[in-house]
Amino acid sequence: MERLIFGAAYYPEYIPYDRIEKDIGMMKDAGMNTVRIAESTWSTEEPSDGTFDFSYIDKVLDALQKYGMKAIIGTPTYAIPSWLIKKDPSIMVTRREGQALYGMRQSMDILNPTFLFHAERIIRKLIEHVAQNPAVCGYQIDNETKHYGNYGQYAQQKFKEYLKEKFKTPRLFNDAFRLAYWSNSISAWDDLPDMRGCINGGLVCEYERFLRTCVADYLMWQSNIICEYKREDQFITHNFDFEWRKSGAAIAQDGYSYGVQPDASHLEESKAVTLAGADIYHPTQDFLTGTEIAFGGDSIRSLKNNSYLVVETEAQGFKHWTPYPGQLRLQAYSHLASGAKGVMYWSWQSIHNGFETYWKGLLSHNLEPNPTYNEAASFGREWNDIGERLSTLKKENKVAIITDSLSLSAFKWFPIDKNLTYNDVVRWMYDSLYEMNIECDVVDIHALDPSAYSMIVVPALYCASEESIMKLKKFVQKGGIMVSSFKSFVADEQATVYDDEQPHLLTDCLGMTYCQFVEPHHMTLAESECSYFAELIVPTTAKAVSTYGHRYWGSYAGITKNSYGDGTAYHVGSFISKDALKKVLWNAAESARITDSIPHCTWPVIIRSGTSGDGKKIHYMLHYSPEQHELDCPYDSVKDLLTGKEYTRGTRISLHDWDVKILMEE
């Protein structure tokens, strides 16, 4: 079994004076074993065109070898040097609003030939320089890579070739997107207009899908270069990130990781890495729920059905992220409970000048130990003792919630409501499962293997190919349980609405149909207020689990349940409270015969389980509350790996504020 990875991003080139030896020593004292370096300082590594300087990297690697630690080397391609822009200004990405100016990171055109030439050169020089160093354990390709809203000449020309290959003729292309509307159809491929002016939502969604593929190709290109140099014992990772939610309903803050990333496809990108990685940031203090940690972890773990690395998460961060005592430890174990094989902080030190000056690291600006560092050291020592057992947690969840980037894009053009996005619906359903302690995999619809699950949850699958629809239909027919939401199975993969009865191809499986929908005013469903959107459902063979409470819409169903083949399909036609949704999900779990394995407790006590590398069943008991809590032990015989205390079924387990227990079955 491998040990856990524990460490931080380290930027000695940002520090006002040389203290590499001291920093690495402090990391070692805190139980850390890995640092991440080099990924953001191209101008330091190549200060002028063709002049290379890796001396600061060598100093760090020398210190790491002295202390028996490892390094992840990042390619520095996401932050370009100014001399490169001077050489070719067209490298700066052109977006809808015009060409970007130099300064901000991630502002280049990843299809630009000049950029690619110089990116390849720095990658080759760097990796050749470090690959045989025994301190280097792996590589990070680029950083939180996305398409950056690329509407430049190289992207548009490549998109035209993409369309020609996919649709063959202009006529088939016109028909797929119904381009006769407003005279947008073309008779020759060279008539394809500038995509910045496009008003066809389906075609813009296709363009965004194409751009996501370009991102995946770019990462694979970098991965292939590294593979020419790396040793067999070295991994390749990338820090996949998520939609950045600017603010929450009760949280006035800069933002946090929220939902499916709109500008990259994690599924496509994951082919470029041997170890999936994630950047997960989340509310803390009174707003720490663990939900973002769980959603991010379940998403990234499901890419390869294997352990993943938290490449970045917060240590102190902003003023509203500075953790209460015990929270940093709880957060770290929460990542492990989702299947992470390690946690790395962004960053080791707070930066004294620059864009992220007040995104504080593990050390504050005085660069000395503080309560957050001391807490990291406390569980770092625990990880040195028990980390091998925790580093390879395997999960076999029987529930999946599916996601779809194309549906996310479509809702930007055809919104459910101005205040309800695709990711809101995904998180509404995911959060409800999480709070009920129903563990699930978060799976892209194109990677879904229905045979692996007993229950599949389908939030707002607006753009659904007939192949995907039939896959879900057969799943139910063969005995599976499906729970779908409003705005599912509406359009094809060109975002063209199907012209038959809704839901397309599933009227028999769901046992209902609808042709109208409304914005609910003074309308209830299942003893809950309806919000944003409501389908006026007419059951055929389905049972109306709940009808709307409304003077005029009261004859229509809002929640249905239908037996189809050997399985059951539930449908929720409106946005209702999580409490009301949880009743539907619990009934579905009962139909799937999985409730016996679900812990009989709910948030703020979260239990996440798996099997360790040596075959032991492990249960993480995570307490997201400042209050004391007690519950009966739900297992026959377990031992807390952190304290050595033993429990048997029915004995009381006491949880203090922000507490963690790791229960191993005997």
CSV table of N, CA, C and O in Angstrom, one decimal, residues 39 83 207 228 233 342 416 464 537 653:
chain,number,residue,atom,x,y,z
A,39,GLU,N,4.9,25.3,-11.8
A,39,GLU,CA,3.8,25.4,-12.7
A,39,GLU,C,3.4,26.8,-13.1
A,39,GLU,O,2.6,26.9,-14.1
A,83,TRP,N,7.9,38.6,-22.9
A,83,TRP,CA,8.7,38.6,-24.1
A,83,TRP,C,8.0,37.8,-25.3
A,83,TRP,O,8.2,38.1,-26.5
A,207,TYR,N,-20.2,24.7,-30.7
A,207,TYR,CA,-18.9,25.4,-30.7
A,207,TYR,C,-18.2,25.2,-29.3
A,207,TYR,O,-17.0,24.9,-29.3
A,228,GLU,N,7.7,11.1,-23.2
A,228,GLU,CA,8.9,10.8,-23.8
A,228,GLU,C,10.1,10.8,-22.9
A,228,GLU,O,11.2,10.3,-23.2
A,233,ASP,N,8.0,5.1,-12.9
A,233,ASP,CA,7.4,5.2,-11.5
A,233,ASP,C,6.8,6.6,-11.3
A,233,ASP,O,6.4,7.0,-10.2
A,342,GLY,N,-4.5,11.9,-1.2
A,342,GLY,CA,-3.7,12.9,-0.7
A,342,GLY,C,-4.3,14.3,-0.8
A,342,GLY,O,-5.2,14.5,-1.6
A,416,ILE,N,-33.7,27.6,-17.8
A,416,ILE,CA,-34.9,27.2,-17.0
A,416,ILE,C,-35.6,28.4,-16.4
A,416,ILE,O,-36.8,28.5,-16.4
A,464,ALA,N,-30.3,15.2,-24.7
A,464,ALA,CA,-30.1,13.7,-24.5
A,464,ALA,C,-30.2,13.0,-25.9
A,464,ALA,O,-31.2,13.1,-26.6
A,537,ILE,N,-47.9,17.7,-15.9
A,537,ILE,CA,-47.8,16.3,-16.3
A,537,ILE,C,-49.1,15.6,-16.3
A,537,ILE,O,-49.9,15.8,-15.3
A,653,ILE,N,-21.7,6.8,20.5
A,653,ILE,CA,-20.6,7.4,20.0
A,653,ILE,C,-20.8,8.9,20.1
A,653,ILE,O,-21.8,9.5,19.7
